[in-house]
Amino acid sequence: MNTQEMNPAQPFFNLSARWQSGDKRQPACLSAGCIALFFLLLFAAGYFMNDTGLAVDFLNKKIAPSLHYPFGTDWLGRDMLVRTVKGLCRSLGIGLLAAFCSSIISIALGIMAATLGRKVDLVVSTLVNLVMATPHLVLLILISFACGGGATGVIIAVTVSHWPNLTRIIRAEILQLRESDFVLLSQRFGKTPVWIARHHMLPHVLPQFVIGLILMFPHAILHEAGLTFLGFGLAPHQPSIGILLAESMRHLSTGYWWLAILPGISLVFTVKLFDILGNNFRTILEPRTSQE
Amino acid sequence: MGTQSPLQFGIQTVTKLTITLILVSVLTFSLVSLSPISPINAYIGQSRLQISAEQQEMIIARWGLDRQPIERFFIWGGHVLQGDLGRSMIFDEAVSTVIAKRFLASLWLMAVAWTLSGILGFLLGVLAGIRQNSLFDRSIRIYAYTLASIPAFWMGLVLMVFFSVYLGWTPISGASPGGIAMADVTFWQRLHHLILPAATLSILGVAQITLHTREKMIDAMNSDYAVFAFAQGETRAGVAFHHALRNIALPAITLQFASLGELFGGSVLTEQVFAYPGLGQATVEAGLKGDVPLLLGITLFSAIFVFAGNTMADLLYGIFDPRIRLQGGTDQ
């Protein structure tokens, strides 16, 4: 990345750091690859897994986790492993959609705020403050109510409410870049704004954007799970982790712990993987930390 | 950069609050008006068949649902300005009464969790930051990062399975034992019912404050004043407690105040898990059953709650940080 040549302090710093602990990019790439592979496998499993596990089977109800049913079965004899995998896929899909939509909103608003003058900036920051003025969960409940509840309501709520943080980051980054020496110099040399945006801004903003995008997943997935857990968008035939956990509440006091514990652990595991993935991308994309 | 008088700060805060509340009400009211869920159907519910068309017309006229949303907004806004938030359908009480009652129950829960997470998180962060990359630091970091990706409500379920079902130490749900009037519930009974929800709610806050304090502590231990103190023969613990601690306490307290929004969100989920009759549970019921006046009232209330936290954070900076002293420099 050409930022390294820009800053004279960087190569020296990098060299000494590399001497001490080596390049961190390779292991980061490796683990990011493994995590991506895991998600692919999960999606494949969710897609190809046949639905017989979802059928009601009273002969095999309330079985504790065993070799045949690693996650046990519920009070209707449905295989919890199948339900968990399907639920995770659904949550991941919603997370993907949310991250996609919210990141587009935030990059559009962030660029507009930083480049179109004070008035637009004021409007955008008012919008950001407005969305952040109420607790996020209350806002989610409101949006899902506005969409008439149901699964659609949950998806829309999670999708359109995750942009404020990333908008702030992108706006701040661009504002800072605009005042930086190399951009000012480039302007003096007569480069066009588009050229500067392409060659000087993009390499800095893109990593922030990608990292922000990936770190949006855990939030989106947890919010989706929380919202369905509260009972918004309840559709029991479409398993989602939040629904599984909400259903399990009625059976916990009678000792069926696996109904809540195992799907929850899978959710935590997934969220954690996205967290690690985001941090790996940070290591790979940001020259400052890649050799730390 | 002239210093600001308390009066100016007060006026500014009130203006900001007013603007925020107006914008929040407009947004909330538009969202609620957009909803295809009819308040009439939500209100009538089961007894739909027993109600004639004329009676339905009467309810519509009485509630003003035959008017335009903008007109309704101004009517509602006028009442709110007079302190009348309307009447909750599901609780059949004034919205302000419901909020006050429910918030009192939530306040116990939130206050305990907030204090607990603040103290515990700060302690862990300080201890981890004193020696960066020590075994203790690394285990705390892993612990905090893992906690950060755990949904609060699931943690509540796990705690419940272990402590209430398996060990039987704590009650499974509610804020007081069943069948006893609220006035007769003793302090210990309340506390007993509070342990698990408060523990659940504090978990999220602990992770955040620990990681934040740890970063600040590492910075402080590498600062010039720390190096100077080391040079004078001060021990690591000495530098940490005599020099670094007072520098990192303020950001931690500020963060704790600024996270009131998340605390509120967390309490919604936690109260649902433990069937704790607080404001969070009322929010969920209002959303699920279409109680529009209550939903509007709670949203406004939660906005004030978040705003109060942020203002407290600003104010504390001004009081305790001699470099800022209300220059208005805390805006991002």
Coordinates of C-alpha atoms in Angstrom, one line a residue:
Chain A
M1 CA 0.0 0.0 0.0
N2 CA 1.4 3.4 -1.0
T3 CA 0.8 4.9 2.5
Q4 CA 4.0 3.3 3.7
E5 CA 6.1 5.4 1.3
M6 CA 4.3 8.5 2.3
N7 CA 5.3 8.5 6.0
P8 CA 9.0 8.5 6.6
A9 CA 8.6 7.2 10.1
Q10 CA 6.9 4.1 9.0
P11 CA 9.6 1.9 7.3
F12 CA 12.0 2.4 10.2
F13 CA 9.2 1.5 12.7
N14 CA 8.2 -1.5 10.6
L15 CA 11.7 -2.8 10.3
S16 CA 12.4 -2.8 14.0
A17 CA 9.1 -4.3 14.8
R18 CA 9.5 -7.0 12.2
W19 CA 12.8 -7.9 13.7
Q20 CA 11.2 -8.5 17.0
S21 CA 8.1 -10.5 16.3
G22 CA 7.9 -11.1 12.6
D23 CA 5.1 -10.4 10.1
K24 CA 1.7 -10.9 11.5
R25 CA -0.1 -10.9 8.2
Q26 CA 0.4 -14.5 7.3
P27 CA -1.1 -16.1 10.4
A28 CA -3.9 -13.5 10.1
C29 CA -4.6 -14.5 6.5
L30 CA -4.5 -18.2 7.5
S31 CA -7.0 -17.9 10.3
A32 CA -9.2 -15.6 8.3
G33 CA -9.3 -18.3 5.6
C34 CA -10.2 -21.0 8.1
I35 CA -13.0 -18.9 9.5
A36 CA -14.3 -18.2 6.0
L37 CA -14.2 -21.9 5.2
F38 CA -16.1 -22.7 8.4
F39 CA -18.9 -20.3 7.4
L40 CA -19.1 -21.8 4.0
L41 CA -19.4 -25.3 5.5
L42 CA -22.1 -24.0 7.9
F43 CA -24.1 -22.6 5.0
A44 CA -23.6 -25.8 3.0
A45 CA -24.8 -27.8 6.0
G46 CA -27.8 -25.5 6.5
Y47 CA -28.7 -25.8 2.8
F48 CA -28.2 -29.5 2.3
M49 CA -29.4 -30.8 5.6
N50 CA -32.7 -32.5 5.0
D51 CA -35.7 -31.5 6.9
T52 CA -36.6 -34.8 8.5
G53 CA -34.9 -33.5 11.7
L54 CA -37.4 -30.8 11.9
A55 CA -40.4 -33.1 11.8
V56 CA -42.3 -33.8 15.0
D57 CA -41.3 -37.2 16.4
F58 CA -43.0 -38.0 19.7
L59 CA -41.1 -41.3 20.1
N60 CA -37.8 -39.4 20.5
K61 CA -38.8 -36.3 22.5
K62 CA -36.7 -34.7 25.2
I63 CA -33.6 -36.8 24.6
A64 CA -30.5 -35.4 26.3
P65 CA -27.5 -34.8 24.0
S66 CA -26.1 -38.2 22.8
L67 CA -24.1 -39.6 20.0
H68 CA -27.1 -39.9 17.7
Y69 CA -28.5 -36.4 18.7
P70 CA -25.5 -34.3 19.6
F71 CA -27.7 -31.4 20.6
G72 CA -30.5 -33.5 22.0
T73 CA -34.2 -33.2 20.9
D74 CA -36.9 -30.9 22.1
W75 CA -40.3 -31.5 23.5
L76 CA -41.7 -32.4 20.1
G77 CA -38.8 -34.7 19.2
R78 CA -37.2 -32.3 16.8
D79 CA -33.5 -32.6 16.3
M80 CA -31.9 -29.6 18.0
L81 CA -28.7 -29.8 15.9
V82 CA -30.7 -29.4 12.7
R83 CA -32.7 -26.5 14.2
T84 CA -29.6 -24.8 15.5
V85 CA -27.7 -25.1 12.2
K86 CA -30.7 -23.8 10.3
G87 CA -31.2 -21.0 12.8
L88 CA -27.6 -20.0 12.6
C89 CA -27.7 -19.8 8.8
R90 CA -30.8 -17.6 9.1
S91 CA -29.1 -15.3 11.6
L92 CA -26.0 -15.2 9.4
G93 CA -28.1 -14.3 6.4
I94 CA -29.8 -11.5 8.2
G95 CA -26.4 -10.3 9.6
L96 CA -25.1 -10.3 6.0
L97 CA -28.0 -8.3 4.7
A98 CA -27.8 -5.9 7.7
A99 CA -24.1 -5.3 7.3
F100 CA -24.5 -4.8 3.5
C101 CA -27.4 -2.3 3.8
S102 CA -26.1 -0.4 6.8
S103 CA -22.6 -0.1 5.3
I104 CA -23.9 1.4 2.1
I105 CA -26.0 3.9 4.1
S106 CA -23.0 4.7 6.3
I107 CA -20.5 5.2 3.4
A108 CA -23.0 7.4 1.5
L109 CA -23.7 9.5 4.5
G110 CA -20.1 9.6 5.7
I111 CA -18.9 10.8 2.3
M112 CA -21.7 13.3 2.0
A113 CA -21.1 14.7 5.5
A114 CA -17.4 15.1 4.9
T115 CA -17.5 16.6 1.4
L116 CA -20.7 18.5 0.8
G117 CA -20.2 21.4 3.2
R118 CA -21.4 22.4 6.7
K119 CA -25.1 22.2 6.1
V120 CA -25.1 18.6 4.9
D121 CA -22.6 17.8 7.7
L122 CA -25.0 19.2 10.2
V123 CA -28.0 17.2 8.8
V124 CA -26.0 14.0 8.9
S125 CA -24.7 14.5 12.4
T126 CA -28.2 15.3 13.6
L127 CA -29.4 12.1 12.0
V128 CA -26.6 10.1 13.7
N129 CA -27.4 11.7 17.0
L130 CA -31.1 11.1 16.6
V131 CA -30.7 7.4 15.9
M132 CA -28.3 7.2 18.9
A133 CA -30.6 9.2 21.2
T134 CA -32.7 6.3 22.1
P135 CA -31.4 2.9 23.3
H136 CA -30.7 0.8 20.3
L137 CA -33.1 -2.0 21.4
V138 CA -36.0 0.5 21.8
L139 CA -35.3 1.8 18.3
L140 CA -35.3 -1.8 17.0
I141 CA -38.6 -2.5 18.7
L142 CA -40.1 0.7 17.3
I143 CA -39.0 0.0 13.7
S144 CA -40.2 -3.6 13.9
F145 CA -43.5 -2.3 15.2
A146 CA -43.6 0.2 12.3
C147 CA -43.2 -2.6 9.8
G148 CA -46.0 -4.5 11.4
G149 CA -43.9 -7.0 13.3
G150 CA -43.2 -10.5 12.0
A151 CA -40.0 -11.7 10.5
T152 CA -39.9 -8.9 7.9
G153 CA -40.1 -6.3 10.7
V154 CA -37.1 -7.8 12.5
I155 CA -35.0 -8.0 9.3
I156 CA -35.8 -4.4 8.3
A157 CA -35.2 -3.1 11.9
V158 CA -31.8 -4.8 12.1
T159 CA -30.9 -3.8 8.6
V160 CA -31.5 -0.1 8.8
S161 CA -30.2 0.7 12.2
H162 CA -26.6 -0.2 12.3
W163 CA -25.0 2.6 10.3
P164 CA -24.4 5.5 12.8
N165 CA -21.0 4.3 14.2
L166 CA -19.5 3.5 10.8
T167 CA -20.8 6.8 9.4
R168 CA -19.0 8.6 12.2
I169 CA -15.8 6.7 11.5
I170 CA -15.8 7.3 7.8
R171 CA -16.7 11.0 8.2
A172 CA -13.9 11.6 10.7
E173 CA -11.4 9.7 8.5
I174 CA -12.2 11.7 5.4
L175 CA -12.2 15.0 7.3
Q176 CA -8.8 14.1 8.6
L177 CA -7.5 13.0 5.2
R178 CA -8.6 16.2 3.6
E179 CA -6.4 18.2 5.9
S180 CA -3.4 15.9 5.6
D181 CA -0.2 17.1 4.0
F182 CA -0.1 14.6 1.1
V183 CA -3.6 15.5 0.0
L184 CA -3.0 19.3 0.2
L185 CA 0.3 18.8 -1.8
S186 CA -1.5 16.7 -4.3
Q187 CA -4.0 19.5 -4.8
R188 CA -1.2 22.0 -5.3
F189 CA 0.2 19.7 -8.0
G190 CA -3.1 20.1 -9.8
K191 CA -4.5 16.6 -9.4
T192 CA -8.3 16.4 -9.8
P193 CA -10.5 15.6 -6.8
V194 CA -11.4 12.3 -8.4
W195 CA -7.7 11.3 -8.7
I196 CA -7.1 12.3 -5.1
A197 CA -10.1 10.4 -3.9
R198 CA -9.0 7.3 -5.9
H199 CA -5.3 7.4 -5.0
H200 CA -5.1 9.1 -1.6
M201 CA -8.4 8.7 0.1
L202 CA -9.6 5.2 -1.0
P203 CA -6.5 3.3 0.4
H204 CA -7.2 4.8 3.8
V205 CA -10.9 4.7 3.9
L206 CA -11.3 1.2 2.4
P207 CA -9.7 -0.7 5.3
Q208 CA -11.8 1.2 7.8
F209 CA -14.8 0.4 5.8
V210 CA -14.1 -3.3 5.5
I211 CA -13.3 -3.6 9.2
G212 CA -16.3 -1.7 10.2
L213 CA -18.4 -3.9 7.9
I214 CA -17.2 -7.1 9.4
L215 CA -17.4 -5.8 12.9
M216 CA -21.1 -4.9 12.2
F217 CA -22.0 -8.6 11.8
P218 CA -21.7 -9.5 15.5
H219 CA -23.9 -6.6 16.5
A220 CA -26.5 -7.3 13.8
I221 CA -26.6 -11.0 14.7
L222 CA -26.9 -10.4 18.4
H223 CA -29.6 -7.8 17.9
E224 CA -31.5 -10.1 15.6
A225 CA -31.3 -12.9 18.2
G226 CA -32.3 -10.5 21.0
L227 CA -35.3 -9.2 19.0
T228 CA -36.6 -12.6 18.1
F229 CA -36.0 -13.7 21.7
L230 CA -38.3 -10.9 22.9
G231 CA -41.0 -12.3 20.7
F232 CA -40.9 -10.0 17.7
G233 CA -41.1 -11.8 14.5
L234 CA -41.9 -15.1 16.0
A235 CA -42.3 -17.8 13.4
P236 CA -41.7 -21.2 15.0
H237 CA -41.4 -23.1 11.8
Q238 CA -38.5 -20.9 10.7
P239 CA -36.0 -21.6 13.5
S240 CA -33.8 -18.8 14.5
I241 CA -31.5 -18.9 17.5
G242 CA -33.5 -16.2 19.3
I243 CA -36.7 -18.3 18.8
L244 CA -35.0 -21.5 20.0
L245 CA -33.9 -19.7 23.2
A246 CA -37.3 -18.1 23.8
E247 CA -39.0 -21.5 23.4
S248 CA -36.5 -23.1 25.7
M249 CA -37.5 -20.7 28.5
R250 CA -40.6 -22.7 29.2
H251 CA -38.7 -25.9 29.7
L252 CA -35.6 -24.8 31.6
S253 CA -37.2 -25.0 35.0
T254 CA -37.9 -28.7 34.4
G255 CA -34.3 -29.5 33.7
Y256 CA -34.0 -29.5 29.9
W257 CA -30.8 -27.4 30.0
W258 CA -29.6 -28.5 26.5
L259 CA -32.4 -26.6 24.8
A260 CA -30.9 -23.3 25.8
I261 CA -27.2 -24.0 26.5
L262 CA -26.1 -25.6 23.2
P263 CA -27.8 -23.3 20.7
G264 CA -26.5 -20.4 22.7
I265 CA -23.0 -21.7 22.7
S266 CA -23.1 -22.0 18.9
L267 CA -24.4 -18.4 18.7
V268 CA -21.5 -17.2 20.9
F269 CA -19.1 -19.2 18.9
T270 CA -20.3 -17.7 15.6
V271 CA -20.2 -14.1 16.9
K272 CA -16.8 -14.7 18.3
L273 CA -15.5 -15.9 14.9
F274 CA -16.7 -12.7 13.3
D275 CA -15.0 -10.7 15.9
I276 CA -11.7 -12.6 15.2
L277 CA -12.3 -12.2 11.5
G278 CA -12.7 -8.5 11.9
N279 CA -9.5 -8.2 13.9
N280 CA -7.6 -10.3 11.4
F281 CA -8.7 -8.0 8.6
R282 CA -7.5 -5.1 10.7
T283 CA -4.1 -6.7 11.0
I284 CA -4.0 -7.5 7.3
L285 CA -5.2 -4.2 5.9
E286 CA -3.8 -1.6 8.3
P287 CA -0.1 -1.2 7.7
R288 CA 0.4 0.3 11.2
T289 CA -0.7 -2.8 13.0
S290 CA 0.3 -5.5 10.6
Q291 CA 3.8 -5.7 11.9
E292 CA 3.2 -4.8 15.5
Chain B
M1 CA -12.1 29.1 24.1
G2 CA -13.6 31.2 26.9
T3 CA -14.8 29.3 29.9
Q4 CA -18.5 28.7 30.2
S5 CA -20.6 29.8 33.2
P6 CA -22.8 27.2 34.7
L7 CA -25.8 29.2 33.6
Q8 CA -24.7 29.0 30.0
F9 CA -24.1 25.3 30.3
G10 CA -27.6 24.9 31.8
I11 CA -29.2 26.8 29.0
Q12 CA -27.3 24.9 26.4
T13 CA -28.2 21.6 27.9
V14 CA -31.9 22.4 28.1
T15 CA -31.8 23.6 24.5
K16 CA -30.1 20.4 23.4
L17 CA -32.6 18.3 25.3
T18 CA -35.5 20.1 23.9
I19 CA -34.3 19.6 20.3
T20 CA -33.5 16.0 20.9
L21 CA -36.9 15.3 22.4
I22 CA -38.7 17.1 19.6
L23 CA -36.7 15.1 16.9
V24 CA -37.2 11.8 18.8
S25 CA -41.0 12.5 19.1
V26 CA -41.3 13.2 15.4
L27 CA -39.3 10.1 14.5
T28 CA -41.2 7.9 16.9
F29 CA -44.6 9.2 16.0
S30 CA -43.9 8.8 12.3
L31 CA -42.8 5.2 12.9
V32 CA -45.8 4.4 14.9
S33 CA -48.1 6.0 12.4
L34 CA -46.6 4.0 9.6
S35 CA -47.4 0.8 11.4
P36 CA -50.0 -1.4 9.7
I37 CA -51.0 -2.7 13.1
S38 CA -54.3 -1.1 13.9
P39 CA -54.6 0.2 17.4
I40 CA -58.3 -0.6 17.3
N41 CA -57.7 -4.3 16.6
A42 CA -55.0 -4.4 19.3
Y43 CA -57.4 -2.8 21.8
I44 CA -60.4 -4.9 21.0
G45 CA -58.5 -8.2 20.6
Q46 CA -60.5 -11.2 21.5
S47 CA -63.9 -9.5 21.9
R48 CA -63.9 -8.4 18.3
L49 CA -67.1 -10.2 17.4
Q50 CA -69.1 -8.6 20.2
I51 CA -68.4 -5.1 19.0
S52 CA -70.6 -3.5 16.4
A53 CA -69.5 -1.3 13.6
E54 CA -71.0 1.8 15.3
Q55 CA -69.2 1.1 18.5
Q56 CA -65.9 0.8 16.5
E57 CA -66.7 4.1 14.8
M58 CA -67.1 5.6 18.3
I59 CA -63.8 4.4 19.5
I60 CA -62.1 5.7 16.3
A61 CA -63.7 9.1 16.8
R62 CA -62.9 9.2 20.5
W63 CA -59.2 8.3 19.8
G64 CA -59.1 10.8 16.9
L65 CA -57.9 8.1 14.6
D66 CA -60.1 9.5 11.8
R67 CA -57.8 12.6 11.6
Q68 CA -54.5 13.0 9.7
P69 CA -51.3 11.8 11.4
I70 CA -49.9 15.3 11.4
E71 CA -52.9 16.7 13.2
R72 CA -52.7 13.7 15.6
F73 CA -49.1 14.5 16.3
F74 CA -49.8 18.1 17.3
I75 CA -52.7 17.0 19.6
W76 CA -50.5 14.4 21.2
G77 CA -47.6 16.9 21.5
G78 CA -49.9 19.4 23.1
H79 CA -51.0 16.9 25.7
V80 CA -47.4 15.9 26.3
L81 CA -46.4 19.5 26.9
Q82 CA -49.1 19.6 29.6
G83 CA -47.6 16.5 31.2
D84 CA -50.3 14.1 29.9
L85 CA -48.7 11.2 28.1
G86 CA -52.1 9.5 27.5
R87 CA -53.5 6.2 28.8
S88 CA -51.9 2.8 28.4
M89 CA -54.2 0.3 26.9
I90 CA -52.7 -2.9 28.3
F91 CA -52.2 -1.6 31.9
D92 CA -55.3 0.6 31.8
E93 CA -53.4 3.3 33.7
A94 CA -51.9 6.7 32.9
V95 CA -48.7 6.2 30.9
S96 CA -46.8 8.4 33.3
T97 CA -47.9 6.2 36.2
V98 CA -46.9 3.0 34.4
I99 CA -43.5 4.4 33.5
A100 CA -42.9 5.7 37.1
K101 CA -43.9 2.4 38.7
R102 CA -42.0 0.2 36.3
F103 CA -39.0 2.4 36.3
L104 CA -38.7 2.2 40.0
A105 CA -38.4 -1.6 39.8
S106 CA -35.9 -1.3 36.9
L107 CA -33.9 1.3 38.8
W108 CA -33.0 -1.2 41.5
L109 CA -31.8 -3.6 38.9
M110 CA -30.0 -1.1 36.8
A111 CA -28.4 0.7 39.7
V112 CA -27.0 -2.5 41.2
A113 CA -25.8 -3.8 37.8
W114 CA -24.3 -0.4 36.9
T115 CA -22.4 -0.1 40.1
L116 CA -21.2 -3.7 40.1
S117 CA -20.0 -3.6 36.5
G118 CA -18.3 -0.3 37.0
I119 CA -16.3 -1.3 40.1
L120 CA -15.5 -4.8 38.9
G121 CA -14.6 -3.7 35.4
F122 CA -12.4 -0.9 36.6
L123 CA -10.6 -3.1 39.1
L124 CA -9.9 -5.8 36.4
G125 CA -8.8 -3.2 33.9
V126 CA -6.4 -1.6 36.3
L127 CA -4.9 -4.9 37.4
A128 CA -4.6 -6.1 33.8
G129 CA -3.0 -2.8 32.6
I130 CA -0.3 -2.6 35.3
R131 CA 1.6 -5.4 33.6
Q132 CA 0.8 -5.6 30.0
N133 CA 1.0 -9.1 28.4
S134 CA 1.4 -10.8 31.8
L135 CA -0.5 -14.0 32.3
F136 CA -3.1 -12.2 34.3
D137 CA -3.5 -9.5 31.6
R138 CA -3.9 -12.1 28.9
S139 CA -6.5 -14.1 30.8
I140 CA -8.5 -11.0 31.6
R141 CA -8.3 -9.9 28.0
I142 CA -9.6 -13.2 26.7
Y143 CA -12.3 -13.2 29.4
A144 CA -13.4 -9.6 28.5
Y145 CA -13.4 -10.2 24.7
T146 CA -15.4 -13.4 25.1
L147 CA -17.9 -11.7 27.4
A148 CA -18.3 -9.0 24.8
S149 CA -19.7 -11.5 22.2
I150 CA -22.1 -13.2 24.6
P151 CA -25.7 -12.1 24.4
A152 CA -26.9 -10.9 27.8
F153 CA -30.1 -12.8 27.6
W154 CA -28.4 -16.1 27.0
M155 CA -26.0 -15.5 29.9
G156 CA -29.1 -15.0 32.0
L157 CA -30.5 -18.3 30.8
V158 CA -27.2 -20.0 31.7
L159 CA -27.0 -18.5 35.1
M160 CA -30.7 -19.4 35.7
V161 CA -30.1 -23.1 34.7
F162 CA -27.1 -23.3 37.0
F163 CA -28.1 -21.3 40.1
S164 CA -31.9 -21.5 40.1
V165 CA -32.6 -24.9 38.5
Y166 CA -29.5 -27.0 39.3
L167 CA -28.4 -25.5 42.6
G168 CA -31.7 -24.0 43.6
W169 CA -30.1 -21.0 45.3
T170 CA -32.0 -18.3 43.6
P171 CA -35.6 -17.8 42.5
I172 CA -36.4 -18.4 38.9
S173 CA -38.4 -15.3 38.1
G174 CA -40.1 -12.2 39.3
A175 CA -39.1 -9.4 41.6
S176 CA -40.7 -10.8 44.7
P177 CA -42.1 -14.1 45.9
G178 CA -45.5 -14.9 44.4
G179 CA -48.7 -14.4 46.4
I180 CA -47.3 -11.6 48.6
A181 CA -48.4 -8.0 48.4
M182 CA -45.7 -5.7 47.2
A183 CA -45.8 -3.7 50.4
D184 CA -45.1 -6.9 52.5
V185 CA -42.0 -7.9 50.6
T186 CA -38.9 -7.6 52.7
F187 CA -35.7 -6.0 51.6
W188 CA -33.9 -9.3 51.6
Q189 CA -36.5 -11.0 49.5
R190 CA -36.1 -8.2 46.9
L191 CA -32.4 -8.5 47.0
H192 CA -32.6 -12.3 46.6
H193 CA -34.7 -11.8 43.5
L194 CA -32.3 -9.2 42.2
I195 CA -29.1 -11.2 42.4
L196 CA -29.3 -13.1 39.1
P197 CA -30.8 -10.3 36.9
A198 CA -28.3 -7.8 38.2
A199 CA -25.4 -10.2 37.6
T200 CA -26.6 -10.9 34.1
L201 CA -27.0 -7.2 33.3
S202 CA -23.6 -6.3 34.7
I203 CA -21.8 -8.8 32.6
L204 CA -21.9 -6.7 29.4
G205 CA -20.8 -3.6 31.1
V206 CA -17.9 -5.3 32.8
A207 CA -16.3 -6.3 29.4
Q208 CA -16.5 -2.8 28.0
I209 CA -15.2 -1.0 31.0
T210 CA -12.4 -3.5 31.6
L211 CA -11.0 -3.3 28.1
H212 CA -11.2 0.5 28.1
T213 CA -9.6 0.9 31.5
R214 CA -6.8 -1.5 30.5
E215 CA -5.9 0.5 27.4
K216 CA -5.8 3.7 29.4
M217 CA -3.8 2.1 32.1
I218 CA -1.2 0.8 29.6
D219 CA -0.9 4.3 28.2
A220 CA -0.5 5.8 31.7
M221 CA 2.2 3.3 32.6
N222 CA 4.1 4.3 29.5
S223 CA 3.7 8.0 30.0
D224 CA 6.4 10.5 30.8
Y225 CA 5.2 11.0 34.4
A226 CA 5.3 7.3 35.0
V227 CA 8.8 6.9 33.6
F228 CA 9.9 9.8 35.8
A229 CA 8.4 8.2 38.8
F230 CA 10.1 4.9 38.0
A231 CA 13.4 6.8 37.7
Q232 CA 12.9 8.0 41.2
G233 CA 12.6 4.5 42.4
E234 CA 8.8 4.1 42.6
T235 CA 7.5 0.5 42.2
R236 CA 5.0 -0.5 39.5
A237 CA 2.2 -0.7 42.0
G238 CA 3.2 2.6 43.5
V239 CA 3.1 4.4 40.1
A240 CA -0.2 2.7 39.3
F241 CA -1.9 3.8 42.5
H242 CA -0.3 7.1 43.1
H243 CA 0.0 8.5 39.6
A244 CA -2.0 6.5 37.0
L245 CA -5.2 5.8 38.9
R246 CA -6.5 9.3 39.2
N247 CA -5.8 9.9 35.5
I248 CA -7.7 6.9 34.3
A249 CA -10.6 7.1 36.7
L250 CA -12.3 9.9 34.9
P251 CA -12.5 8.3 31.4
A252 CA -13.9 5.2 33.1
I253 CA -16.6 7.0 35.0
T254 CA -17.5 8.9 31.8
L255 CA -17.8 5.8 29.8
Q256 CA -19.9 4.3 32.5
F257 CA -22.3 7.2 32.2
A258 CA -22.3 7.3 28.5
S259 CA -23.3 3.6 28.4
L260 CA -26.7 4.1 30.0
G261 CA -28.4 3.4 26.6
E262 CA -26.9 0.0 26.5
L263 CA -27.8 -0.6 30.1
F264 CA -31.4 0.2 29.2
G265 CA -31.3 -2.2 26.2
G266 CA -29.7 -4.8 28.4
S267 CA -32.4 -4.4 31.0
V268 CA -35.1 -5.0 28.4
L269 CA -33.6 -8.4 27.6
T270 CA -32.7 -9.3 31.2
E271 CA -36.2 -8.5 32.5
Q272 CA -37.7 -10.7 29.8
V273 CA -35.5 -13.7 30.9
F274 CA -36.3 -13.4 34.6
A275 CA -39.9 -12.1 34.1
Y276 CA -38.8 -9.1 36.2
P277 CA -41.7 -6.6 36.2
G278 CA -39.7 -3.5 35.1
L279 CA -39.8 -0.9 32.4
G280 CA -38.0 -3.2 29.9
Q281 CA -40.8 -5.8 30.1
A282 CA -43.4 -3.0 29.7
T283 CA -41.5 -1.9 26.6
V284 CA -41.7 -5.4 25.1
E285 CA -45.4 -5.8 26.0
A286 CA -46.2 -2.4 24.5
G287 CA -44.4 -3.3 21.3
L288 CA -46.0 -6.8 21.0
K289 CA -49.5 -5.8 21.9
G290 CA -49.6 -2.5 20.1
D291 CA -50.0 -0.2 23.0
V292 CA -49.1 3.0 21.1
P293 CA -49.3 5.6 23.9
L294 CA -47.1 3.6 26.2
L295 CA -44.6 2.9 23.4
L296 CA -44.4 6.6 22.7
G297 CA -44.0 7.5 26.4
I298 CA -41.3 4.9 27.0
T299 CA -39.3 6.0 24.0
L300 CA -39.3 9.6 25.1
F301 CA -38.4 8.5 28.6
S302 CA -35.5 6.3 27.4
A303 CA -34.3 9.3 25.3
I304 CA -34.2 11.4 28.4
F305 CA -32.5 8.6 30.3
V306 CA -29.7 8.4 27.7
F307 CA -29.4 12.1 27.5
A308 CA -29.1 12.4 31.2
G309 CA -26.2 9.9 31.1
N310 CA -24.4 11.8 28.4
T311 CA -24.9 15.1 30.2
M312 CA -23.6 13.6 33.4
A313 CA -20.5 12.4 31.5
D314 CA -19.9 15.9 30.1
L315 CA -20.5 17.5 33.5
L316 CA -18.1 15.2 35.3
Y317 CA -15.4 15.9 32.8
G318 CA -16.0 19.6 33.5
I319 CA -15.9 19.2 37.2
F320 CA -13.0 16.8 37.6
D321 CA -10.7 17.6 34.7
P322 CA -9.0 21.0 35.3
R323 CA -8.1 21.1 31.6
I324 CA -11.6 21.2 30.3
R325 CA -13.8 22.9 32.9
L326 CA -16.8 23.3 30.6
Q327 CA -15.2 24.7 27.6
G328 CA -17.8 22.8 25.6
G329 CA -14.9 20.8 24.3
T330 CA -16.4 17.4 24.9
D331 CA -18.5 17.4 21.7
Q332 CA -17.2 14.9 19.2

